[in-house]
Structures are given as structure tokens and as C-alpha cells.
PDB file of C-alpha atoms in Angstrom:
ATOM      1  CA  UNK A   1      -7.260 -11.658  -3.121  1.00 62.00           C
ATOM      2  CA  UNK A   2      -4.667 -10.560  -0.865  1.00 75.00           C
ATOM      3  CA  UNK A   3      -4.877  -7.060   0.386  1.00 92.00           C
ATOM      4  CA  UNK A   4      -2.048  -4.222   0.306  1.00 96.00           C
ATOM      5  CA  UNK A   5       1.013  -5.587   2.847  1.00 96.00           C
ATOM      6  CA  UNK A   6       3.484  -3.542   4.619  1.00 97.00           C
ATOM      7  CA  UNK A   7       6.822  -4.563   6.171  1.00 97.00           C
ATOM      8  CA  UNK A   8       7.926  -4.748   9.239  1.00 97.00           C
ATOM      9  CA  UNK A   9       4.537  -3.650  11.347  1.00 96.00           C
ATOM     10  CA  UNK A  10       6.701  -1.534  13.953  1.00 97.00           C
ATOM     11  CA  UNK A  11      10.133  -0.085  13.924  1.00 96.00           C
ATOM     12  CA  UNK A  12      12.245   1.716  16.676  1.00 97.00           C
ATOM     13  CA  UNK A  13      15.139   3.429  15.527  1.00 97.00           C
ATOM     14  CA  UNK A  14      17.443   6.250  16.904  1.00 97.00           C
ATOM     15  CA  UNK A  15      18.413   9.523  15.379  1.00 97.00           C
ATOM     16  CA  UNK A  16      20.764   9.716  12.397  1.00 97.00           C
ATOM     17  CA  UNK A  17      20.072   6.103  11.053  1.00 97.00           C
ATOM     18  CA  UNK A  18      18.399   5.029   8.316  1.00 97.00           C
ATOM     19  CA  UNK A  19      15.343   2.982   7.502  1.00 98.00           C
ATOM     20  CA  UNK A  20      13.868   0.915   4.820  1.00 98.00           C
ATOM     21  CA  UNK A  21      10.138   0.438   4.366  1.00 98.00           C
ATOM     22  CA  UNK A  22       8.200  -2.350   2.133  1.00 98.00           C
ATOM     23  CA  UNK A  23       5.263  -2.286   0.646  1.00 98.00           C
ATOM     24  CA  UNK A  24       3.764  -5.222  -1.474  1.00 97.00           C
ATOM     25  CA  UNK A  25       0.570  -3.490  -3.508  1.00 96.00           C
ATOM     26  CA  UNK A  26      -2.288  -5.922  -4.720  1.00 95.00           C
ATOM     27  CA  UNK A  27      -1.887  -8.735  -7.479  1.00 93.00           C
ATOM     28  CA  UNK A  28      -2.333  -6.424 -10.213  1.00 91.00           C
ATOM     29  CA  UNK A  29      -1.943  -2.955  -9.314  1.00 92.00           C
ATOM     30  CA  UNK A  30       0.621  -1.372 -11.110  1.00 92.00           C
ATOM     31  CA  UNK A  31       0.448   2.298  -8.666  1.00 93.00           C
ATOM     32  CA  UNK A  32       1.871   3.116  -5.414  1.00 95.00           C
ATOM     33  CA  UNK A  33       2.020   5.830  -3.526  1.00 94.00           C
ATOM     34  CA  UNK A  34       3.057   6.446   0.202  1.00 96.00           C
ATOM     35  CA  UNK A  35       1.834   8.396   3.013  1.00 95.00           C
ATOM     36  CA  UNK A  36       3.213   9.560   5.907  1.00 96.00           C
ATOM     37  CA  UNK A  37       0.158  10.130   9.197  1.00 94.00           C
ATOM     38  CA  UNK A  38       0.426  11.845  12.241  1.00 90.00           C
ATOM     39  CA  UNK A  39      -1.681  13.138  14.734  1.00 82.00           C
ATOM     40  CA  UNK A  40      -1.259  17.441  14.260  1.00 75.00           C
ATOM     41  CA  UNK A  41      -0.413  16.991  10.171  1.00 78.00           C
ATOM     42  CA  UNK A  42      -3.044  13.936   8.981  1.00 83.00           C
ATOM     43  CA  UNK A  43      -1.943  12.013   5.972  1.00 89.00           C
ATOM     44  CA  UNK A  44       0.846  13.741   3.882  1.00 91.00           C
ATOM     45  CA  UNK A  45       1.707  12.330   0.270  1.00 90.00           C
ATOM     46  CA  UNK A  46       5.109  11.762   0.322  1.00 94.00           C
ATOM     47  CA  UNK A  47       5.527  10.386  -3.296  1.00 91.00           C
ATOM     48  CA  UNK A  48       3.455   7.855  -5.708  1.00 92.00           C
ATOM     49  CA  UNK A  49       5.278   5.203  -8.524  1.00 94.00           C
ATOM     50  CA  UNK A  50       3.921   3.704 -11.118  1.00 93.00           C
ATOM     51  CA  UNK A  51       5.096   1.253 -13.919  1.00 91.00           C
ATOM     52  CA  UNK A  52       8.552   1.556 -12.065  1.00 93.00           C
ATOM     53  CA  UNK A  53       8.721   5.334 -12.332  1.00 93.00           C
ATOM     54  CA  UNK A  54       8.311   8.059  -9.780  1.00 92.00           C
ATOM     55  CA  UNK A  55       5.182   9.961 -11.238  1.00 88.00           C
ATOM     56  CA  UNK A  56       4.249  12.232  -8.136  1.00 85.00           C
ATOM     57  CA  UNK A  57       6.390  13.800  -5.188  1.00 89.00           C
ATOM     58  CA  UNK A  58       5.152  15.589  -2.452  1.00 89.00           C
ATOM     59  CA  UNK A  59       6.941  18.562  -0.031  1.00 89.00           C
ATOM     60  CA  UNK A  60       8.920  16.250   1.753  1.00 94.00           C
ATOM     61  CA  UNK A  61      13.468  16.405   2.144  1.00 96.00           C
ATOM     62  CA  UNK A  62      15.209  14.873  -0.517  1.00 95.00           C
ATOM     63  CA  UNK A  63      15.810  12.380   2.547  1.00 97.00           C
ATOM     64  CA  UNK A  64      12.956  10.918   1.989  1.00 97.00           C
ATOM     65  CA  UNK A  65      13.235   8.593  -1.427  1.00 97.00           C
ATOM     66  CA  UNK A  66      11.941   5.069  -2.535  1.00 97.00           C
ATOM     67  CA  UNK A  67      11.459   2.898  -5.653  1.00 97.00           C
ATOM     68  CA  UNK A  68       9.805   0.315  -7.870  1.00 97.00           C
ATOM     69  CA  UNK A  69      10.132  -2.867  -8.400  1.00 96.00           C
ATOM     70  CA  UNK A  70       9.925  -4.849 -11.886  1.00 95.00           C
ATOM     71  CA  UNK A  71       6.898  -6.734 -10.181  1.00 94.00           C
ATOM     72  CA  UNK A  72       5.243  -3.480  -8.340  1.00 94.00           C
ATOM     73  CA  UNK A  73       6.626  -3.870  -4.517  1.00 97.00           C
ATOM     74  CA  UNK A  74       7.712  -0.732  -3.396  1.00 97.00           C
ATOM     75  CA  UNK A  75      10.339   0.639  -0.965  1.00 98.00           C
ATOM     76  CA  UNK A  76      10.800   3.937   0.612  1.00 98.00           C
ATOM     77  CA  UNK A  77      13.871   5.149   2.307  1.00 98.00           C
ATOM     78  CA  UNK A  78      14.821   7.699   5.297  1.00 98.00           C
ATOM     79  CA  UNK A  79      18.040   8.592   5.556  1.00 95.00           C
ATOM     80  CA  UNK A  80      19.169  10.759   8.544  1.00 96.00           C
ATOM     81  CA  UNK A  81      16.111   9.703  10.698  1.00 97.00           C
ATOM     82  CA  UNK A  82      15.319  12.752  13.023  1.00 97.00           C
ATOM     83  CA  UNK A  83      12.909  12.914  15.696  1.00 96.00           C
ATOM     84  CA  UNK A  84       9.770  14.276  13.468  1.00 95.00           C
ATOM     85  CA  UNK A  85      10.271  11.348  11.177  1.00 97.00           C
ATOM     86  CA  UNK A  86       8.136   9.463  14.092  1.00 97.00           C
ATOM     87  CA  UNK A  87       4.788   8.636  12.503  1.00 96.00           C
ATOM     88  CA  UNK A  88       2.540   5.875  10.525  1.00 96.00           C
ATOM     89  CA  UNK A  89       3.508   5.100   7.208  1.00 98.00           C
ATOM     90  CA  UNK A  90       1.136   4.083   4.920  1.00 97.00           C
ATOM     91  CA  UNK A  91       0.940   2.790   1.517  1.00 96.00           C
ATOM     92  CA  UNK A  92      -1.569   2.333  -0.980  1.00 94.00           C
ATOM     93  CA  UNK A  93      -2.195   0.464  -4.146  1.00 93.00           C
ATOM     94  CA  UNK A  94      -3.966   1.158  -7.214  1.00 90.00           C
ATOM     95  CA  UNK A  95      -4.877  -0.206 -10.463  1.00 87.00           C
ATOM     96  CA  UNK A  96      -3.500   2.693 -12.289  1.00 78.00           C
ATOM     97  CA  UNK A  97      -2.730   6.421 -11.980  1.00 73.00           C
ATOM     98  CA  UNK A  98      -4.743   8.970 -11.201  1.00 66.00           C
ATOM     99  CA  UNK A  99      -8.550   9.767 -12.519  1.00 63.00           C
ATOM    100  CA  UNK A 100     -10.988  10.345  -9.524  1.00 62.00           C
ATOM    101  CA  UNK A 101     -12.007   7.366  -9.526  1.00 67.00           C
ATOM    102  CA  UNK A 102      -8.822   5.281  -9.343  1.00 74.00           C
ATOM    103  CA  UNK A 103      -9.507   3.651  -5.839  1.00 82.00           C
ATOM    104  CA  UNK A 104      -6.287   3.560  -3.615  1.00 88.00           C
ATOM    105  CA  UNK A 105      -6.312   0.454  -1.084  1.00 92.00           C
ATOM    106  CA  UNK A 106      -4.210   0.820   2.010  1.00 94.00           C
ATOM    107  CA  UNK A 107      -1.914  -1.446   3.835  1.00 95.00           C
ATOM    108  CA  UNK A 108      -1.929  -1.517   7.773  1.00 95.00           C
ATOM    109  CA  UNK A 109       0.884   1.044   7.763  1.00 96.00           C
ATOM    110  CA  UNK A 110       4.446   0.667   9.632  1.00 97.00           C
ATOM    111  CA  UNK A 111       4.532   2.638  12.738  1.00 96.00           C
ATOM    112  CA  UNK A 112       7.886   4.418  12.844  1.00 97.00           C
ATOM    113  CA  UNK A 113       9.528   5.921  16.287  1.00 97.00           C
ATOM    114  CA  UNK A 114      12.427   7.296  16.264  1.00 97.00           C
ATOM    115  CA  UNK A 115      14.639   8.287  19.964  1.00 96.00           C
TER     116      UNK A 115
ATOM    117  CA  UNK B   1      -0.810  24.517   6.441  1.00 52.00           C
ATOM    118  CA  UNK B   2      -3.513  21.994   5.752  1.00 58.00           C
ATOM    119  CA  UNK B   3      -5.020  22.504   2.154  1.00 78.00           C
ATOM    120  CA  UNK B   4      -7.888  20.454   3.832  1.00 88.00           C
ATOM    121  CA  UNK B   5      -9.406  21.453   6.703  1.00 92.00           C
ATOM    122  CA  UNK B   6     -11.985  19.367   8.651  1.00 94.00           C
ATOM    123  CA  UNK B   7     -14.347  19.906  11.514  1.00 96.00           C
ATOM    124  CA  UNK B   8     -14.831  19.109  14.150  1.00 96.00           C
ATOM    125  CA  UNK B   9     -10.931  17.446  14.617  1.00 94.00           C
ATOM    126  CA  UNK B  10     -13.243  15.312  17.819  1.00 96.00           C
ATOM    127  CA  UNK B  11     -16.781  14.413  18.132  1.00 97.00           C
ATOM    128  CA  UNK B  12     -18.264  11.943  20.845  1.00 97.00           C
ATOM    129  CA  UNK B  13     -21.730  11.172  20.692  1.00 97.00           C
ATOM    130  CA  UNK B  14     -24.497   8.171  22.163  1.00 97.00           C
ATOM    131  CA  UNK B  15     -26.012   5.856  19.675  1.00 97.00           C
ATOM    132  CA  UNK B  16     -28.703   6.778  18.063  1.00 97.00           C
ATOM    133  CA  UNK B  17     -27.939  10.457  17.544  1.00 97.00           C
ATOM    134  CA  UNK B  18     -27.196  11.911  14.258  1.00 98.00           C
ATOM    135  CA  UNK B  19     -23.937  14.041  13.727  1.00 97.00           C
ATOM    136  CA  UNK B  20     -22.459  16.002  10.260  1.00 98.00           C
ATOM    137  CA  UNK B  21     -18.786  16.451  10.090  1.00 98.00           C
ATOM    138  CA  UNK B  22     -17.034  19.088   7.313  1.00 97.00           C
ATOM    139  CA  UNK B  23     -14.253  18.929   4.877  1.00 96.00           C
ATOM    140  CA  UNK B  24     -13.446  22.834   3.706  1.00 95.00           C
ATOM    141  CA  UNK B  25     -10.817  24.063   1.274  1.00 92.00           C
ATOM    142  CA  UNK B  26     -10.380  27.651  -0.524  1.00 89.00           C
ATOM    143  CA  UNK B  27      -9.428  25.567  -3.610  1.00 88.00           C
ATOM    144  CA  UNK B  28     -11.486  23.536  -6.181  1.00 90.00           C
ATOM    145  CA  UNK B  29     -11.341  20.303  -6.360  1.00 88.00           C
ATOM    146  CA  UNK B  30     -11.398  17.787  -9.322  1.00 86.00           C
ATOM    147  CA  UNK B  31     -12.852  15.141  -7.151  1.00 87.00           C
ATOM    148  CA  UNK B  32     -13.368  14.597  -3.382  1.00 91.00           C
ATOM    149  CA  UNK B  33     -13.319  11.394  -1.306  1.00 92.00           C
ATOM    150  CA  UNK B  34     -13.859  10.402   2.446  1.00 95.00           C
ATOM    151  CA  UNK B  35     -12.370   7.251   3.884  1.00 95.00           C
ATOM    152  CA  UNK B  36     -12.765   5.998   7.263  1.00 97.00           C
ATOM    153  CA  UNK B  37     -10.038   4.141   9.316  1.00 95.00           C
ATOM    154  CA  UNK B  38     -10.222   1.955  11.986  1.00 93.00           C
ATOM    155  CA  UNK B  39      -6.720   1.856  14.821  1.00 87.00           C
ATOM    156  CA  UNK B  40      -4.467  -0.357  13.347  1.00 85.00           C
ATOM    157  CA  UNK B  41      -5.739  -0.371   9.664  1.00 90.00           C
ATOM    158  CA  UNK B  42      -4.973   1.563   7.029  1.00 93.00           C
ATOM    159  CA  UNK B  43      -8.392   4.050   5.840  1.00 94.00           C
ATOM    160  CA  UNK B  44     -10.561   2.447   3.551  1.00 94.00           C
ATOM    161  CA  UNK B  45     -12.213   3.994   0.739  1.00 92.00           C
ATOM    162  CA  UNK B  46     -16.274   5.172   1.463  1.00 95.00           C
ATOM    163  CA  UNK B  47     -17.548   7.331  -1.451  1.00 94.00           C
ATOM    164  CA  UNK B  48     -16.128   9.467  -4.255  1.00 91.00           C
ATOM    165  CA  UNK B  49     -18.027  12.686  -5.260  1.00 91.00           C
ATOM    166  CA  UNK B  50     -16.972  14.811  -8.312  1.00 89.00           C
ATOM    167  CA  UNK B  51     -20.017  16.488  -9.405  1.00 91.00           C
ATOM    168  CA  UNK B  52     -20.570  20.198  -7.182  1.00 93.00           C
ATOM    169  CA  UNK B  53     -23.982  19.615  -5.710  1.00 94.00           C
ATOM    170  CA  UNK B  54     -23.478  15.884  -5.785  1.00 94.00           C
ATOM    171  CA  UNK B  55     -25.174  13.451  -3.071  1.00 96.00           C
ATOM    172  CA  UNK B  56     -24.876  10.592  -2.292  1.00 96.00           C
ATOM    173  CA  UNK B  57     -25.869   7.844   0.090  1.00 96.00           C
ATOM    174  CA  UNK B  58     -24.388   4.913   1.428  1.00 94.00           C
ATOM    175  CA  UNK B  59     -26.905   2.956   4.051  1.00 95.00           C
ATOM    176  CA  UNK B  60     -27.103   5.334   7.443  1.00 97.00           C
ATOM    177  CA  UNK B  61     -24.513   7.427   5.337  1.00 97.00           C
ATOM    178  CA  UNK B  62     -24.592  10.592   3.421  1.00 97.00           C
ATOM    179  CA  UNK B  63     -22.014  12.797   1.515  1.00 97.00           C
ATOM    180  CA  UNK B  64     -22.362  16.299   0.086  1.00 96.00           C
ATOM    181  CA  UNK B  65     -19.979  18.256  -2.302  1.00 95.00           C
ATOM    182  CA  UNK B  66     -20.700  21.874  -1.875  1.00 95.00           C
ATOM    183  CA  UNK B  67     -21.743  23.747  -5.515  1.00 94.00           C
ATOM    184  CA  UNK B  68     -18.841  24.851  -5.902  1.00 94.00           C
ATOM    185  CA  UNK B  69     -16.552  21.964  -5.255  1.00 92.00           C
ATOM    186  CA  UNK B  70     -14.482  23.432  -2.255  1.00 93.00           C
ATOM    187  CA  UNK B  71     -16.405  21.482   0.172  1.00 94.00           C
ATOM    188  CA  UNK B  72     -17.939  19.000   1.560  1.00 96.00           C
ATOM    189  CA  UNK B  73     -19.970  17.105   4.442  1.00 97.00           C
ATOM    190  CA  UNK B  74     -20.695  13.867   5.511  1.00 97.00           C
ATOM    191  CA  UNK B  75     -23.841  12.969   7.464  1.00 98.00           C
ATOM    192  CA  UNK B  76     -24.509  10.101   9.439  1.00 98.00           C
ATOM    193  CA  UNK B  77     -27.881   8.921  10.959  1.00 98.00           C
ATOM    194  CA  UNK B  78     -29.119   7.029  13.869  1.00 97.00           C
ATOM    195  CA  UNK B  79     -24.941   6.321  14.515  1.00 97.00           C
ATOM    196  CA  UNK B  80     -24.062   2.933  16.277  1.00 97.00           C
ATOM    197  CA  UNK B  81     -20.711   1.854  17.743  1.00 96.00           C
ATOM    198  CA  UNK B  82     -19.704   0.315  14.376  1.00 95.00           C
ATOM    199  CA  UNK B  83     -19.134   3.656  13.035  1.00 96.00           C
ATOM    200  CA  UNK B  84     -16.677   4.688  15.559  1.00 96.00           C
ATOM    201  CA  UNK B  85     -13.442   5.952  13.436  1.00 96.00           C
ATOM    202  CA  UNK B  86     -11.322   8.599  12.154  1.00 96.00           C
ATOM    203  CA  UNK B  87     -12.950  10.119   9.129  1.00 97.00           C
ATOM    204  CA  UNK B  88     -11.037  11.492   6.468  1.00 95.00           C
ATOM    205  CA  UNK B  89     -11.768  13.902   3.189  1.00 95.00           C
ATOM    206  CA  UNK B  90      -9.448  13.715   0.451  1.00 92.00           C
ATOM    207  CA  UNK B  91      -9.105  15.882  -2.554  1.00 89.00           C
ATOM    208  CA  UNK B  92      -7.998  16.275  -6.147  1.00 84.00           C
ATOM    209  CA  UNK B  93      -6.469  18.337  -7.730  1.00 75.00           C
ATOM    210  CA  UNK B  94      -6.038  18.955 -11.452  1.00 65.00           C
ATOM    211  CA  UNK B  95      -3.015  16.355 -11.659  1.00 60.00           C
ATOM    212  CA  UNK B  96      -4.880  13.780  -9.765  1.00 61.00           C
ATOM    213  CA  UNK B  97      -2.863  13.890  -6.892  1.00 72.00           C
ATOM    214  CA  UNK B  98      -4.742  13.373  -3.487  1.00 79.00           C
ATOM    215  CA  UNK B  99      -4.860  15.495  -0.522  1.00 85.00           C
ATOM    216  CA  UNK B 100      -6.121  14.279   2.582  1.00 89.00           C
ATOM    217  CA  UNK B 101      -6.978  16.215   5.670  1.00 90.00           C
ATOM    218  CA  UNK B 102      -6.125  15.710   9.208  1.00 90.00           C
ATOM    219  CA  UNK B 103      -9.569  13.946   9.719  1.00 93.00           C
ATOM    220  CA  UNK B 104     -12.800  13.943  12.373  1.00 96.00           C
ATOM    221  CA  UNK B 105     -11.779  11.355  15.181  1.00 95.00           C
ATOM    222  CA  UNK B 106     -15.589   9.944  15.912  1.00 97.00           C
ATOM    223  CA  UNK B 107     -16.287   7.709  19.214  1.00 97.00           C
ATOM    224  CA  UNK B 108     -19.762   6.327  19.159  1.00 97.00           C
ATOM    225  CA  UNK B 109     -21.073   5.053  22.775  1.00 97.00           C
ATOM    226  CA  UNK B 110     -23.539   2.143  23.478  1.00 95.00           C
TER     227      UNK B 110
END
């Protein structure tokens, strides 16, 4: 079974452009949500879909937005990239959403850096 | 502000020693989990722990949640290379969103 996949790996972009992110969850899993890691902050939830619709959001700028697919890829969106944006973006795949025991698998992240 | 604070943020140690690392929040969580991730990878899942008081025990590997659900440690025994990593807690909160702390960066030397 493949694992959670993220698109592209690494990304260099320059301040005030834009950026889109994929994310292809597991065969199956209908839930994902996306992270955003760095070193001082750790891993911030930045928002989680499921079924298509955004069920979660966390404290991040309305610049900051993504989406769901029909067949449960994802795609998140920075607009107005600014310096802080730099960090690893992760995203993570579930079989449904929430309960404490809904397992979230992780892709390899895309490491964002912006000049 | 973290909601999730863990301790120590660095720990290097020799194999063989033991080491406990700490996940501590002034709110209650529904549910706890610690992942570990590896550079490169994305953190993988360990253990889940939603009972206060709750251990459990995974090989070399043992997690705590405190009684009253606002924290919790992981212990690790006799600690090899393999275990090198950045240890995460994450916890959850009443509508089962996950918050994950800044993490314990472990290095484990032969």
C-alpha cells in the first residue's frame, strides 16, 4: 500500500509569489490535514479536509488556503509568500475524522524557502 | 505560545543509558500521542494514551499520561542508535483536533 505522497520534495521561491502544494493521502483515506514545522514553533495545524470539506482551521492568515479533491488529493495554497513562510510542510492522511484513535500517516513533507 | 510544552528541547546520550523526556500542558487533554520522526520523513505514529494514569509499553519503550491528563512522559531503556530522533507529543482536544509540541531532538551515540 502506498504511503502518504507530497509534491514537489523542495521548493525555492522569493517573496510576494505564490505557491501550490500537493498532497496525495493513502488509497482510502478520506481525511487530510496539513502541517506546517519549524525549528522555534514545532508542528502547527494549519487546516484538515475531509469528504471534500474544510472541517478544521488553525491560527494561520487567510493567505494560507487549500482544498479537496473528488478522489481525496489535497492542495494547499500561499499567496503573498513572506520570509516566515520558510518551513516543512507536512501532510497527513487518515481514515476518517477525528476520535483519538484515528491514526494520521505523514508524507515526507515539502521543504519550503522562501528569499 | 506553545499549548505543548516538551523537555528537554535536546538530549544526547551513549548507548545503553536510559533517558525520560516530558510533554506538559495546563490544559486537559482528550487523548495524547507521541510520534517520532526521522530527517527527511514525516513523524510516524508510536502510542496513543487516553486514559489519566495510563501506561503503556512498546519494546525498550514506555509512555505515561499523568492522572490528570495534562501530561505526559516517555521513557526509554537501554537506548541504541536506532532510536535517535525528534520526539514529539501531540494532544486532543475536545474537537479532536491535534496539537503537537515543538518536540525532544534525541542523538543516541555508539
Amino acid at each position: 500500500k502506498a504511503g502518504v505522497t507530497q509534491t514537489p520534495r523542495y521548493l525555492i521561491k522569493t517573496r510576494g509569489q505564490q505557491v501550490t502544494l500537493s498532497c496525495s493521502p493513502i488509497s482510502g483515506h478520506r481525511s487530510v490535514s496539513w502541517y506546517q514545522q519549524t525549528p522555534g514553533q514545532g508542528l502547527q495545524f494549519l487546516f484538515e479536509y475531509f469528504s471534500e470539506t474544510q472541517r478544521n482551521k488553525g491560527n494561520f492568515p487567510g493567505r494560507f488556503s487549500g482544498r479537496q479533491f473528488s478522489n481525496s488529493r489535497s492542495e494547499m495554497n500561499v499567496s503573498t509568500l513572506e520570509l516566515g513562510d520558510s518551513a516543512l510542510y507536512l501532510c497527513a492522511s487518515s481514515l476518517t475524522a477525528g476520535g483519538p484513535y484515528n491514526e494520521q500517516f505523514f508524507g515526507p513533507g515539502t521543504r519550503l524557502t522562501v528569499l | 505560545t506553545q499549548l505543548l510544552e516538551q523537555s528537554p528541547q535536546f538530549l544526547s546520550i551513549q548507548e545503553g543509558e536510559n533517558l525520560t523526556v516530558y510533554c506538559n500542558s495546563s490544559s486537559v487533554f482528550s487523548s495524547l500521542q507521541w510520534y517520532r520522526q526521522e530527517p527527511g520523513e514525516g513523524p510516524v505514529l508510536l502510542v496513543t494514551v487516553v486514559t489519566g494514569g495510563e501506561v503503556k509499553k512498546l519494546k525498550r519503550l514506555t509512555f505515561q499520561f499523568g492522572d490528570a491528563r495534562k501530561d505526559s512522559s516517555l521513557h526509554i531503556t537501554a537506548a541504541q542508535p536506532g532510536d535517535t530522533g525528534l520526539y514529539l507529543c501531540a494532544g486532543g482536544y475536545n474537537n479532536n483536533d491535534m496539537r503537537f509540541g515543538a518536540g525532544t531532538r534525541l542523538t543516541v551515540k555508539p
